[in-house]
Short mmCIF file of C-alpha atoms and ligand atoms in Angstrom, two decimals:
data_model
loop_
_atom_site.label_atom_id
_atom_site.label_comp_id
_atom_site.label_asym_id
_atom_site.label_seq_id
_atom_site.Cartn_x
_atom_site.Cartn_y
_atom_site.Cartn_z
CA MET A 1 36.68 119.46 62.86
CA LYS A 2 37.75 122.54 61.44
CA GLU A 3 38.98 124.44 64.11
CA LYS A 4 41.13 121.48 65.00
CA LEU A 5 42.43 121.13 61.36
CA LEU A 6 43.40 124.73 61.43
CA LYS A 7 44.50 124.51 64.80
CA ILE A 8 46.94 122.21 63.42
CA ALA A 9 48.43 123.75 60.55
CA GLU A 10 49.11 127.03 62.47
CA GLU A 11 51.05 124.60 65.02
CA ALA A 12 52.92 123.01 62.86
CA SER A 13 53.96 126.17 60.68
CA SER A 14 54.95 127.86 63.63
CA ALA A 15 56.63 124.44 64.51
CA ILE A 16 58.69 124.34 61.75
CA ASP A 17 59.71 127.76 61.64
CA ALA A 18 61.76 127.36 65.61
CA ALA A 19 62.85 124.16 64.05
CA GLY A 20 65.28 124.37 62.13
CA ALA A 21 67.41 121.11 60.71
CA ASP A 22 65.66 118.91 62.72
CA LEU A 23 62.47 118.38 60.01
CA GLU A 24 61.77 114.67 60.15
CA ALA A 25 60.61 114.78 63.66
CA LEU A 26 58.05 117.12 63.05
CA ARG A 27 57.53 115.37 59.69
CA ILE A 28 56.44 112.15 61.56
CA LYS A 29 54.56 114.47 64.32
CA TYR A 30 51.77 115.94 61.89
CA LEU A 31 52.12 113.96 58.52
CA GLY A 32 52.57 110.83 59.83
CA LYS A 33 50.17 107.34 60.36
CA LYS A 34 50.28 107.85 63.85
CA GLY A 35 50.54 111.20 63.50
CA GLU A 36 48.05 114.86 64.32
CA LEU A 37 46.46 114.80 60.73
CA THR A 38 45.70 111.53 60.14
CA ALA A 39 44.13 111.43 63.79
CA VAL A 40 41.59 114.07 63.08
CA LEU A 41 40.97 112.54 59.42
CA ARG A 42 39.61 109.06 60.65
CA GLY A 43 37.27 111.11 62.77
CA MET A 44 36.08 111.53 59.58
CA GLY A 45 33.57 108.84 59.18
CA ALA A 46 31.73 110.91 61.69
CA LEU A 47 30.30 113.54 59.27
CA SER A 48 27.47 114.35 57.47
CA ALA A 49 27.82 113.89 53.90
CA GLU A 50 27.82 117.80 53.12
CA GLU A 51 30.47 118.30 55.75
CA ARG A 52 32.90 115.38 54.39
CA PRO A 53 33.80 117.09 51.49
CA VAL A 54 34.54 120.36 52.67
CA ILE A 55 36.60 119.16 55.55
CA GLY A 56 38.18 116.61 53.32
CA GLN A 57 39.46 119.49 50.95
CA LEU A 58 40.43 121.50 53.68
CA ALA A 59 42.74 118.52 55.35
CA ASN A 60 43.89 118.09 51.92
CA GLU A 61 45.04 121.61 51.72
CA VAL A 62 46.41 121.40 55.48
CA ARG A 63 48.72 118.45 54.70
CA ALA A 64 50.10 119.98 51.23
CA LYS A 65 50.90 123.43 52.99
CA ILE A 66 52.82 121.22 56.24
CA GLU A 67 54.57 119.25 52.92
CA ALA A 68 54.91 123.09 51.21
CA LYS A 69 57.05 124.65 54.58
CA ILE A 70 58.97 120.99 55.36
CA GLU A 71 60.16 121.55 52.31
CA ALA A 72 61.00 125.36 52.09
CA GLY A 73 62.44 123.95 55.69
CA ARG A 74 64.65 121.63 54.17
CA GLU A 75 65.69 123.76 51.09
CA ALA A 76 66.48 126.37 53.58
CA ALA A 77 68.95 123.90 55.36
CA ARG A 78 70.83 123.17 52.95
CA ALA A 79 71.42 126.16 51.67
CA ARG A 80 72.86 127.64 55.53
CA GLU A 81 75.17 124.04 55.44
CA LEU A 82 76.66 125.35 51.97
CA GLU A 83 77.00 128.23 52.95
CA ALA A 84 78.77 127.31 56.56
CA LYS A 85 80.38 124.74 53.85
CA LEU A 86 82.16 127.74 52.11
CA ALA A 87 82.83 129.60 54.46
CA SER A 88 85.08 127.09 56.36
CA GLU A 89 86.71 126.30 53.17
CA LYS A 90 87.17 129.66 51.75
CA ILE A 91 91.17 130.38 50.53
CA ASP A 92 92.86 133.93 50.84
CA VAL A 93 94.66 133.75 47.65
CA THR A 94 96.06 137.49 48.80
CA VAL A 95 97.87 135.83 52.33
CA PRO A 96 101.77 135.91 51.31
CA GLY A 97 102.90 132.86 50.86
CA HIS A 98 105.80 130.73 53.46
CA LYS A 99 109.01 131.55 52.11
CA THR A 100 111.68 128.51 51.61
CA PRO A 101 114.97 129.97 52.90
CA VAL A 102 117.12 129.44 49.86
CA GLY A 103 121.15 128.95 51.05
CA VAL A 104 124.03 130.47 48.99
CA MET A 105 126.83 128.78 46.50
CA HIS A 106 130.29 128.21 48.67
CA PRO A 107 132.23 131.05 47.85
CA ILE A 108 135.18 128.06 46.50
CA SER A 109 132.48 126.79 44.39
CA LEU A 110 131.75 129.98 42.86
CA VAL A 111 134.51 131.57 41.83
CA GLN A 112 135.40 127.50 40.50
CA ARG A 113 132.18 128.50 38.36
CA GLN A 114 133.80 131.96 37.57
CA LEU A 115 137.04 130.03 36.16
CA GLU A 116 135.17 126.98 34.44
CA GLU A 117 133.33 129.47 32.80
CA ILE A 118 136.07 131.72 31.54
CA PHE A 119 137.90 128.85 29.89
CA LEU A 120 134.99 126.98 28.59
CA GLY A 121 134.89 130.34 26.62
CA MET A 122 137.97 129.81 25.45
CA GLY A 123 136.91 126.28 23.98
CA TYR A 124 138.25 124.30 26.68
CA GLU A 125 136.52 121.21 28.11
CA ILE A 126 136.09 119.74 31.76
CA ALA A 127 138.07 116.44 32.23
CA GLU A 128 137.48 115.08 35.72
CA GLY A 129 139.82 112.09 37.29
CA PRO A 130 139.66 110.38 40.28
CA GLU A 131 140.66 111.65 43.57
CA VAL A 132 142.15 107.69 45.08
CA GLU A 133 144.85 107.72 42.02
CA LEU A 134 147.86 105.84 41.81
CA ASP A 135 151.08 106.56 42.33
CA TYR A 136 151.89 106.09 38.25
CA TYR A 137 149.79 108.98 37.23
CA ASN A 138 150.22 110.83 40.43
CA PHE A 139 153.96 111.38 40.27
CA GLN A 140 155.84 108.34 37.81
CA ALA A 141 154.05 109.57 34.76
CA LEU A 142 154.86 113.17 35.33
CA ASN A 143 158.59 112.84 35.77
CA ILE A 144 158.71 112.82 39.67
CA PRO A 145 159.81 109.13 40.10
CA GLU A 146 160.03 107.70 43.21
CA ASP A 147 163.38 109.39 44.67
CA HIS A 148 162.24 113.23 43.60
CA PRO A 149 162.88 115.65 46.33
CA ALA A 150 159.34 117.35 44.92
CA ARG A 151 157.22 114.69 46.17
CA ASP A 152 158.86 115.72 49.14
CA THR A 153 157.02 119.42 48.79
CA GLN A 154 153.74 116.82 48.01
CA ASP A 155 153.75 114.61 50.89
CA THR A 156 149.89 112.84 51.10
CA PHE A 157 148.04 109.84 52.39
CA TYR A 158 148.42 106.51 50.99
CA ILE A 159 146.03 103.74 50.89
CA THR A 160 148.90 101.53 50.01
CA ASP A 161 152.26 101.79 48.67
CA ASN A 162 150.76 102.73 45.54
CA ILE A 163 147.52 104.41 45.57
CA LEU A 164 146.76 107.47 47.01
CA LEU A 165 144.53 110.87 47.45
CA ARG A 166 145.99 112.75 44.73
CA SER A 167 148.18 115.63 45.49
CA GLN A 168 147.02 117.74 42.45
CA THR A 169 145.18 117.66 39.56
CA SER A 170 148.27 117.13 36.54
CA PRO A 171 147.64 113.84 36.77
CA VAL A 172 144.46 114.34 34.94
CA GLN A 173 146.86 115.33 32.15
CA VAL A 174 148.47 112.38 31.80
CA ARG A 175 144.97 109.93 31.67
CA THR A 176 143.57 112.72 29.18
CA MET A 177 146.43 112.62 27.30
CA GLU A 178 146.48 108.50 27.33
CA GLN A 179 142.97 108.76 25.79
CA LYS A 180 142.61 111.55 23.56
CA LYS A 181 144.84 112.19 20.84
CA PRO A 182 146.21 116.30 20.16
CA PRO A 183 144.27 118.93 19.88
CA ILE A 184 143.22 118.93 24.17
CA LYS A 185 142.56 121.19 25.54
CA ILE A 186 141.08 120.88 28.75
CA ILE A 187 140.71 122.65 32.18
CA SER A 188 140.18 120.12 35.12
CA PRO A 189 138.98 121.32 38.76
CA GLY A 190 138.77 119.46 42.05
CA ARG A 191 139.86 118.24 45.36
CA VAL A 192 143.53 117.74 46.10
CA TYR A 193 144.52 116.03 49.34
CA ARG A 194 148.06 116.74 51.44
CA SER A 195 149.69 116.07 54.64
CA ASP A 196 149.32 119.76 55.86
CA ALA A 197 148.97 120.54 59.34
CA VAL A 198 145.92 123.78 59.07
CA ASP A 199 147.01 126.86 59.78
CA ALA A 200 145.08 130.38 57.75
CA THR A 201 147.03 129.29 54.43
CA HIS A 202 147.25 125.58 55.16
CA SER A 203 144.41 122.70 54.34
CA PRO A 204 144.72 118.41 54.08
CA LEU A 205 141.91 118.74 51.70
CA PHE A 206 141.78 121.63 48.87
CA HIS A 207 140.74 122.39 45.46
CA GLN A 208 142.73 123.21 42.28
CA LEU A 209 142.38 124.04 38.37
CA GLU A 210 144.42 122.38 35.87
CA GLY A 211 145.05 123.13 32.40
CA LEU A 212 145.97 121.18 29.93
CA VAL A 213 146.73 122.21 26.02
CA VAL A 214 148.37 119.96 23.10
CA ASP A 215 148.40 120.31 19.60
CA ARG A 216 150.69 121.00 16.52
CA GLY A 217 152.95 123.71 17.08
CA VAL A 218 151.97 124.91 20.59
CA THR A 219 154.30 128.10 22.30
CA MET A 220 154.59 129.52 24.79
CA GLY A 221 153.62 133.00 23.62
CA ASP A 222 150.16 130.93 23.41
CA LEU A 223 150.71 129.78 27.13
CA LYS A 224 151.37 134.09 27.86
CA GLY A 225 148.22 134.70 25.53
CA THR A 226 145.89 132.47 27.04
CA LEU A 227 147.01 133.30 30.74
CA GLU A 228 147.05 136.95 30.31
CA SER A 229 143.37 136.98 28.50
CA PHE A 230 142.45 134.71 31.85
CA ALA A 231 143.85 137.50 34.35
CA LYS A 232 141.95 140.73 32.84
CA THR A 233 138.56 138.73 32.76
CA MET A 234 139.15 137.22 36.07
CA PHE A 235 140.39 140.52 37.64
CA GLY A 236 139.93 143.89 35.43
CA GLU A 237 140.98 144.84 31.94
CA ASP A 238 144.58 146.66 33.63
CA THR A 239 145.30 143.59 35.18
CA ARG A 240 149.09 142.59 33.78
CA ILE A 241 150.44 139.67 34.43
CA ARG A 242 154.06 137.82 34.90
CA PHE A 243 156.24 135.62 34.95
CA ARG A 244 158.98 134.14 36.33
CA PRO A 245 161.17 131.48 36.18
CA HIS A 246 160.42 128.24 38.34
CA HIS A 247 160.99 124.27 37.69
CA PHE A 248 158.75 122.43 38.19
CA PRO A 249 159.39 118.24 37.29
CA PHE A 250 156.29 118.26 34.23
CA THR A 251 157.30 121.18 32.06
CA GLU A 252 159.89 122.67 30.69
CA PRO A 253 160.35 125.41 30.78
CA SER A 254 158.31 126.16 33.64
CA ALA A 255 157.09 129.34 35.17
CA GLU A 256 155.44 130.91 37.99
CA VAL A 257 152.73 133.73 37.35
CA ASP A 258 151.41 136.62 39.10
CA VAL A 259 149.24 139.22 38.38
CA SER A 260 149.28 142.94 39.13
CA CYS A 261 147.64 143.60 42.08
CA PHE A 262 144.23 144.06 41.73
CA ALA A 263 144.05 145.87 44.78
CA CYS A 264 146.52 148.43 44.43
CA GLY A 265 146.83 148.17 40.91
CA GLY A 266 150.42 148.03 41.51
CA LYS A 267 151.90 149.99 43.77
CA GLY A 268 152.45 148.07 46.52
CA CYS A 269 149.48 147.36 49.55
CA ARG A 270 148.49 144.85 52.17
CA LEU A 271 146.94 143.05 49.61
CA CYS A 272 150.28 141.72 47.43
CA LYS A 273 152.52 142.61 50.61
CA GLY A 274 154.00 145.69 49.20
CA GLU A 275 154.98 143.43 46.40
CA GLY A 276 152.47 144.99 43.66
CA TRP A 277 152.36 141.75 42.19
CA ILE A 278 150.66 138.53 42.83
CA GLU A 279 151.46 134.89 42.45
CA ILE A 280 148.38 132.68 41.24
CA LEU A 281 149.40 129.74 39.44
CA GLY A 282 152.65 127.60 38.74
CA SER A 283 152.76 127.02 34.26
CA GLY A 284 155.22 125.48 31.70
CA MET A 285 155.75 123.42 28.41
CA VAL A 286 154.60 119.66 28.94
CA HIS A 287 157.40 118.53 29.41
CA PRO A 288 159.23 115.31 26.37
CA ASN A 289 158.96 112.77 29.05
CA VAL A 290 155.55 113.68 30.07
CA LEU A 291 154.52 113.29 26.79
CA LYS A 292 156.12 110.25 25.63
CA SER A 293 154.70 108.43 28.23
CA CYS A 294 151.77 109.15 27.49
CA GLY A 295 152.36 107.75 23.72
CA ILE A 296 152.71 111.20 22.38
CA ASP A 297 155.75 112.37 20.01
CA PRO A 298 157.38 115.28 21.19
CA ASP A 299 158.23 115.85 17.30
CA GLU A 300 155.30 116.07 16.66
CA TYR A 301 153.50 117.94 19.15
CA SER A 302 154.38 120.41 22.24
CA GLY A 303 151.57 121.41 24.85
CA PHE A 304 150.93 123.69 28.06
CA ALA A 305 149.93 123.53 31.43
CA PHE A 306 149.03 125.31 34.05
CA GLY A 307 147.46 124.61 37.79
CA MET A 308 146.02 127.41 39.97
CA GLY A 309 144.81 127.04 43.89
CA VAL A 310 141.28 127.65 44.14
CA GLU A 311 140.94 128.96 47.08
CA ARG A 312 143.92 131.10 46.92
CA ILE A 313 142.22 133.02 44.06
CA VAL A 314 139.16 132.93 46.36
CA MET A 315 140.68 134.38 49.36
CA LEU A 316 142.53 136.78 47.00
CA LYS A 317 139.33 138.18 45.82
CA TYR A 318 137.33 138.43 48.89
CA HIS A 319 140.49 139.58 50.54
CA ILE A 320 139.78 136.70 53.02
CA ASP A 321 143.33 136.24 55.83
CA ASP A 322 142.51 132.84 56.97
CA MET A 323 141.30 129.47 55.07
CA ARG A 324 139.97 127.78 57.34
CA TYR A 325 137.25 130.28 57.31
CA LEU A 326 135.87 128.34 53.98
CA TYR A 327 136.25 125.34 55.98
CA GLU A 328 133.90 125.87 59.13
CA ASN A 329 130.53 126.40 57.35
CA ASP A 330 129.95 129.30 59.58
CA VAL A 331 125.94 130.65 58.15
CA ARG A 332 127.69 134.19 58.71
CA PHE A 333 130.43 133.80 57.45
CA LEU A 334 129.00 131.89 54.37
CA HIS A 335 125.51 134.20 53.49
CA GLN A 336 127.72 136.96 52.60
CA PHE A 337 128.57 135.72 49.46
CA LYS A 338 125.45 136.60 47.80
N1 DAH B 1 150.17 120.96 40.24
C1 DAH B 1 151.08 121.63 40.72
C2 DAH B 1 151.16 122.03 42.17
O1 DAH B 1 150.13 121.43 42.85
C3 DAH B 1 150.64 122.91 39.53
C4 DAH B 1 151.16 122.98 38.16
C5 DAH B 1 152.26 124.25 38.16
C6 DAH B 1 150.93 122.71 37.58
C7 DAH B 1 152.88 123.88 36.70
C8 DAH B 1 150.71 122.61 35.82
C9 DAH B 1 151.72 123.27 35.72
O2 DAH B 1 149.84 121.90 35.33
O3 DAH B 1 152.37 123.37 34.65
O4 DAH B 1 152.45 122.80 42.72
#
């Protein structure tokens, strides 16, 4: 019997070593109710009184040994499992991440922000107005009555006889003066519309930036100083400006303003077409009729205004010779404005 027990111990030991994960089957095979060890113990009744305790002790030792071995095997299997899990879930934090491609700002937005920054720095506030506008604000209140020839140069898209897509940002002047008493100091950037055919310098949709200052004692000197300071910040310290007499119905006197060519410094080149000067905006002293139609007394207050085309400044600044590039959304073009 002793040999039988030792044989079981030995067999069980090597079976457990070889088993790997499936230890439960071996436990049943050796230690279960119908297991091999149990079967041997059942035969103990046939033993002599001296042999019984000796074999009993040996049987217990064998059982304990097999149990311990199975437990150790289970422990090892759990450790292997944990290790495999850790290995499969390992994250290498040093692997470079996935880069999300980031777009760039559109050159029109870029320049509009620059313009806004300059005027915000001079204490202006940004005012907004609707793109779908009343004829009254776009024309009549700006001293452009129904049959005025100035309407021809600003033909736009009509929704009804009275409602149109604004052809300029100037209506924001009127809306602002209706709502606020002087002092007023605003800029108004935004989209405007005209029924122009698309070509290298025209588009039915483009952008303007309007400026308006109204207070007691505002003079043309203030207008000049403001625009000179603006031109130097925008185009460089050496920039000079020049006023040319002009006519706008909503300003009197009116002027078109040129800056000395920032490509050649005024000598004459391709950009300024040999002129040395580049036109950048329209301006003037707010017409008394405009002040009056907004409920502001022209004997007490005066003001200046100016308006510029944003596309024009973009094209000058970046030497773009065809406006259509700005609207085609070709990323090869747009990516150059980083
Ligand atoms: N609104 C004018 C245009 O679209 C530009 C302009 C000229 C605006 C003179 C002004 C101004 O405020 O004073 O041609």
